[in-house]
Structures are given as C-alpha cells and as structure tokens.
CSV table of C-alpha atoms and ligand atoms in Angstrom, one decimal:
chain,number,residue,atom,x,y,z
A,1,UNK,CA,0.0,0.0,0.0
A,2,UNK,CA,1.2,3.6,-0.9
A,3,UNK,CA,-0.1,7.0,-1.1
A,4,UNK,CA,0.3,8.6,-4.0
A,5,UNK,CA,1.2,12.2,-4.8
A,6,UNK,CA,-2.1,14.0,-5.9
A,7,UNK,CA,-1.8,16.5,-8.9
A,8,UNK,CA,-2.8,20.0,-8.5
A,9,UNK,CA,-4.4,22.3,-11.3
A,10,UNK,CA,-2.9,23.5,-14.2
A,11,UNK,CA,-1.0,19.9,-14.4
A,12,UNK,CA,-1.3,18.8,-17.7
A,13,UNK,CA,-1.6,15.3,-16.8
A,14,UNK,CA,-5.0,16.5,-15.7
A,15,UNK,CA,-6.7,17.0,-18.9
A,16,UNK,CA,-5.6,13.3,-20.4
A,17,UNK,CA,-8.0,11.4,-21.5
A,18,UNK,CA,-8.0,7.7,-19.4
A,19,UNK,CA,-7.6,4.8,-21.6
A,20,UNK,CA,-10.2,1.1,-21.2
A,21,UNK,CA,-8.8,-1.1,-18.4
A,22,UNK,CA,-7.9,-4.1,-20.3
A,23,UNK,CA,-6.2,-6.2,-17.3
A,24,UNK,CA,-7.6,-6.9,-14.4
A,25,UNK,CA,-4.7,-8.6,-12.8
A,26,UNK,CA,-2.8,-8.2,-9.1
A,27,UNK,CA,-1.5,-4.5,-10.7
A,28,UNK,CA,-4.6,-3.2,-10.6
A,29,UNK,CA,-5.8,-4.7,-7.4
A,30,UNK,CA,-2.6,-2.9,-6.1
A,31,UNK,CA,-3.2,0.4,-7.5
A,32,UNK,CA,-6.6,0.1,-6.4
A,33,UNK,CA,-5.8,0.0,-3.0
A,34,UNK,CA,-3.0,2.8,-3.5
A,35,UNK,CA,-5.8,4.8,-4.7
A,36,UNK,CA,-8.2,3.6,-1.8
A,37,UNK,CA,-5.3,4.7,0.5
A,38,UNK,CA,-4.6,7.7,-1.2
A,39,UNK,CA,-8.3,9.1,-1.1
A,40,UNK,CA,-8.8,8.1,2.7
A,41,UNK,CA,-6.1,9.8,3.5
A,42,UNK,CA,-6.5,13.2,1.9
A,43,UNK,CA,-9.1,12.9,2.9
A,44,UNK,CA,-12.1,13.2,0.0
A,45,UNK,CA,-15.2,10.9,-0.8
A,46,UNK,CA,-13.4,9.9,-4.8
A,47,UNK,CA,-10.4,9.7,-6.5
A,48,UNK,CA,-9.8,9.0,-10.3
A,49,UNK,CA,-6.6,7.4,-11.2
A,50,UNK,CA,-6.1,10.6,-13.7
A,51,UNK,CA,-5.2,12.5,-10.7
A,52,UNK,CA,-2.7,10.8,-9.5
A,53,UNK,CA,-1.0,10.8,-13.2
A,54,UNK,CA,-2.3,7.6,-14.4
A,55,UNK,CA,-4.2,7.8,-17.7
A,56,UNK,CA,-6.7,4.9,-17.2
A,57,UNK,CA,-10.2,4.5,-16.6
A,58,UNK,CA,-10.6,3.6,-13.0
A,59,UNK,CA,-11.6,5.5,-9.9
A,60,UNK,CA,-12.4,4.8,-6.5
A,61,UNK,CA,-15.3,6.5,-4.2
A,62,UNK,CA,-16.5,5.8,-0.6
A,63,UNK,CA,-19.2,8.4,0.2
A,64,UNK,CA,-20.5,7.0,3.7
A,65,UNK,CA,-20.3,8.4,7.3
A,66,UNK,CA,-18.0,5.4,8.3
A,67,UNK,CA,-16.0,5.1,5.3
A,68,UNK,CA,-16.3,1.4,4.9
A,69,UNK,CA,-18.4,1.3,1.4
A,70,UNK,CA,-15.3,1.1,-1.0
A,71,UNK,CA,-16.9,1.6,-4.9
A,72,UNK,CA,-14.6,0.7,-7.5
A,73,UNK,CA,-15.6,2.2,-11.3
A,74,UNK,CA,-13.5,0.8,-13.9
A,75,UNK,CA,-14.8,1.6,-17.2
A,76,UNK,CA,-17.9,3.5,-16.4
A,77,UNK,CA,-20.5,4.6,-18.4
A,78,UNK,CA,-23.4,7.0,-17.4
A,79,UNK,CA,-26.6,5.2,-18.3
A,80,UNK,CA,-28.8,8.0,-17.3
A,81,UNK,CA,-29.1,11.3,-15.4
A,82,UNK,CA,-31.8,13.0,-13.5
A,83,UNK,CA,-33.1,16.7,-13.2
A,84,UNK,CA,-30.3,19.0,-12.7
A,85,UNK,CA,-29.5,20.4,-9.7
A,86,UNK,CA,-26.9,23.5,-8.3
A,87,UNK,CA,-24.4,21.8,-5.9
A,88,UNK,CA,-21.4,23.1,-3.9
A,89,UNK,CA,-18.3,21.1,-5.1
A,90,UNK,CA,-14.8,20.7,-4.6
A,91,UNK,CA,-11.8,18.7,-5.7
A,92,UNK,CA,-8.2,17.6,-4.0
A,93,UNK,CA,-7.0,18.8,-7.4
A,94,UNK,CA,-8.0,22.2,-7.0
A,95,UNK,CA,-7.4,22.4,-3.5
A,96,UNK,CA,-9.1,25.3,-1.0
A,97,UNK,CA,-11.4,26.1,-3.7
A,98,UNK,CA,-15.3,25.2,-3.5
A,99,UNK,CA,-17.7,26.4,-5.7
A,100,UNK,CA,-21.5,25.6,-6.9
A,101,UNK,CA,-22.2,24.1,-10.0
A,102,UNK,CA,-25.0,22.4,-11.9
A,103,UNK,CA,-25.2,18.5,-11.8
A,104,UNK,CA,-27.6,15.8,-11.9
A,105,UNK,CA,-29.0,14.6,-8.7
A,106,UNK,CA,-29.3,11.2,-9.7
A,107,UNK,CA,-26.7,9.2,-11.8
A,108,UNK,CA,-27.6,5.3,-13.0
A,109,UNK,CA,-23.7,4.2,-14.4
A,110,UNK,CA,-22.6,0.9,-14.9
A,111,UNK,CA,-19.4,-0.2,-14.6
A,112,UNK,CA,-16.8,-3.1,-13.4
A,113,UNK,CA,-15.0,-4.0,-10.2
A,114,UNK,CA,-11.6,-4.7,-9.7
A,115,UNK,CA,-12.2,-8.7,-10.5
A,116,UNK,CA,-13.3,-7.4,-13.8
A,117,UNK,CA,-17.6,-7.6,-13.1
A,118,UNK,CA,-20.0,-5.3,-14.5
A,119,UNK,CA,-22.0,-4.1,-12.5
A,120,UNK,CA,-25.2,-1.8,-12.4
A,121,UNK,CA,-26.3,0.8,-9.8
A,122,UNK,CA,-28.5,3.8,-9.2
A,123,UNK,CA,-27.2,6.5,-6.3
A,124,UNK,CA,-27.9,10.3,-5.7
A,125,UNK,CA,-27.2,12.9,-3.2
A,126,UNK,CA,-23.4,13.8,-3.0
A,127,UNK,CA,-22.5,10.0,-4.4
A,128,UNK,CA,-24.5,11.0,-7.7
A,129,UNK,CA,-22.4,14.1,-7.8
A,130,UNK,CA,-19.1,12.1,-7.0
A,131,UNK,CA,-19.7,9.6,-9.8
A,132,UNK,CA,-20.2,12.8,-12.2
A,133,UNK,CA,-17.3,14.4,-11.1
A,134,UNK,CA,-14.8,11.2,-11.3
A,135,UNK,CA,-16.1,10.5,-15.2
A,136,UNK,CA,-15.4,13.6,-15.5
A,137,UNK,CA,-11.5,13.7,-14.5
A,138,UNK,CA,-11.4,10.5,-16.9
A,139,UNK,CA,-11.9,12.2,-19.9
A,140,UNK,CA,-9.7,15.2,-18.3
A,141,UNK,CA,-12.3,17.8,-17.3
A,142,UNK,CA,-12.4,19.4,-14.0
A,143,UNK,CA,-15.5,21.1,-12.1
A,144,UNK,CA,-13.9,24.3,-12.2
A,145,UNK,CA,-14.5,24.5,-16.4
A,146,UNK,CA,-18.2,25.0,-15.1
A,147,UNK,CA,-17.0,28.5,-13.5
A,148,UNK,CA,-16.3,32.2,-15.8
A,149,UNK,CA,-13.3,32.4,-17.7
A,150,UNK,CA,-12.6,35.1,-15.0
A,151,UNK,CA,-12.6,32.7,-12.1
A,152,UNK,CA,-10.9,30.2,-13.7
A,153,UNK,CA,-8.2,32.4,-14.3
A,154,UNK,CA,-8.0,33.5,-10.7
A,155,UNK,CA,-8.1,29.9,-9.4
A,156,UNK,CA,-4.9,28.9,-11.7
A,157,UNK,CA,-2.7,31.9,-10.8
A,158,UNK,CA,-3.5,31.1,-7.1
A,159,UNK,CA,-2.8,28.0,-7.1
A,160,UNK,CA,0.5,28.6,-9.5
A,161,UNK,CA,1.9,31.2,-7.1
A,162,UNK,CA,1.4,28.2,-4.0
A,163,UNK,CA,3.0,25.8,-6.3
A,164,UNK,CA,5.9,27.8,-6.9
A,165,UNK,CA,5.9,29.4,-2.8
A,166,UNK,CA,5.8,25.5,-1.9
A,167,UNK,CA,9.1,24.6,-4.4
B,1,LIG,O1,-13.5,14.8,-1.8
B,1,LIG,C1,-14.2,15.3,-2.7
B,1,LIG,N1,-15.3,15.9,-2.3
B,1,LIG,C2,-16.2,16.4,-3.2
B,1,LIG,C3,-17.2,17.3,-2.8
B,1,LIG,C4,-18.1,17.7,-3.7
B,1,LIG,C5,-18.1,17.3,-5.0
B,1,LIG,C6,-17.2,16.4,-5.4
B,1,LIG,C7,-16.2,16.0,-4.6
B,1,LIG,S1,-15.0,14.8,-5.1
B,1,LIG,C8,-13.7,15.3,-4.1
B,1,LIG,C9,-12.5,14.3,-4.3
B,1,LIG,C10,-12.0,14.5,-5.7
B,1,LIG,O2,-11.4,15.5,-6.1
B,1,LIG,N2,-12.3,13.5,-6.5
B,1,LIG,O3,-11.9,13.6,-7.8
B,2,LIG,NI1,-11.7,15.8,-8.2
C-alpha cells in the first residue's frame, strides 16, 4: 500500500483522457488499493486514477459516514441522469477552492469492479455528484470548467503562485 502524490491544477496530466482497463490482474488490485489509501487519507469521498498521473479508466469512491463502502468504477459509463440540480463542489485537485455548480441529482452508471464484473447501480445525493465528477477527471475535465473564464483564471494563478511558494 502507498499514497500517491495528488496533482494539483494546471497539471497537464489532468486533462488526459484515461484509456479502457484491459487487465484486471494483481496491478490493478494494487493500484486500487493505492488509490483507496490515497483518497482516505487526503481525505475526500473519490479519487480518479487521472489525478494521481495515471491515464486509465478507474476510480475509487467511498461516500458513507463510516468510510467502509469502498466503490470501484472501472470503465464506467453513465446510463442516465436526472433533473439537474446546483451543488457546492470541490476537488483535491483544485485544492481550498469550493464552488456551486449544476449537476444531476441522480446518476444510474454501470461499470466493473476490480475482479473485472459489470455491474449496475443507481445513487444520488453527494454519491450522484461524485460519480459525475470522477467520469469527468477521466476524460480530463475538471469542475472548475463549469465556472467564468474570469474565475478560472484566478483559481490557476492562485494556485501557480502556491506551487511555486511550496518549491
Ligand atoms: O473529496 C471530494 N469531495 C467532493 C465534494 C463535492 C463534490 C465532489 C467531490 S469529489 C472530491 C474528491 C475529488 O477530487 N475527486 O476527484
Ligand atoms: Ni476531483
């Protein structure tokens, strides 16, 4: 087990798009768990394995009050989304920033574990929102392209000034 470094916005690695897991082999398991590990600790409710610089479609979530319902997505697909909604959101990738955006307050994806199943399931609430927002860092996107131009731009230089402060 390992924690791995998180990436911070404007990393390029964050806007890769993730590539099919095609093995699900020991590796993965690993990495799994390294990303398990990794989100606990932070600590945040999902992880993608974009942020932690690898480009391939798996993330991890665990949304309860005693952090003991571990959800791995590998290779998962939105099947369908409810009415939209304005949520207050965050990411360990743009750290110290929250803002609202519009989501859907239901999500039905599908998806496999790390033995390689597919499996089906309907959430909402803040685990709706978290399944959004980790598809989302899959195909490279972040929350904060949501915002103005304007804040955008002042949530980069922030964070490029602490980035260069913490060097
Ligand atoms: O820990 C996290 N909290 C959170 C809060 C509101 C909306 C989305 C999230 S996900 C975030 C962890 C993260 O960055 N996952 O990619
Ligand atoms: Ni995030």
């Amino acid at each position: 087990m390992a924690i791995l470094k998180i990436l911070h916005h404007p990393d390029p690695r964050l806007r890769e798009t993730a590539q099919p897991i095609t093995e699900f082999d020991a590796e993965l398991s690993q990495f799994i768990d390294d990303l398990f590990e990794t989100m606990y600790d932070a600590p945040g409710v999902g992880l993608a394995a974009t942020q932690v610089g690898v480009a391939k479609r798996v993330a991890v979530m665990d949304c309860s009050e005693g952090k003991d319902k571990p959800i791995v997505m590998a290779n998962p697909e939105i099947l369908e989304l409810g009415d939209a909604e304005t949520v207050d959101e965050g990411c360990l990738s743009v750290p110290e920033h929250f803002d609202k955006v519009t989501r859907h307050a239901t999500t039905r994806f599908r998806a496999q574990d790390r033995n390689g199943e597919t499996y089906e399931m309907e959430v909402e609430g803040l685990m709706a929102q978290c399944v959004q927002h980790e598809l989302d860092h899959l195909d490279g996107k972040l929350y904060i392209d949501k915002l103005s131009s304007l804040k955008r731009m002042r949530i980069r230089k922030k964070l490029e000034k602490a980035q260069k402060a913490a060097r």
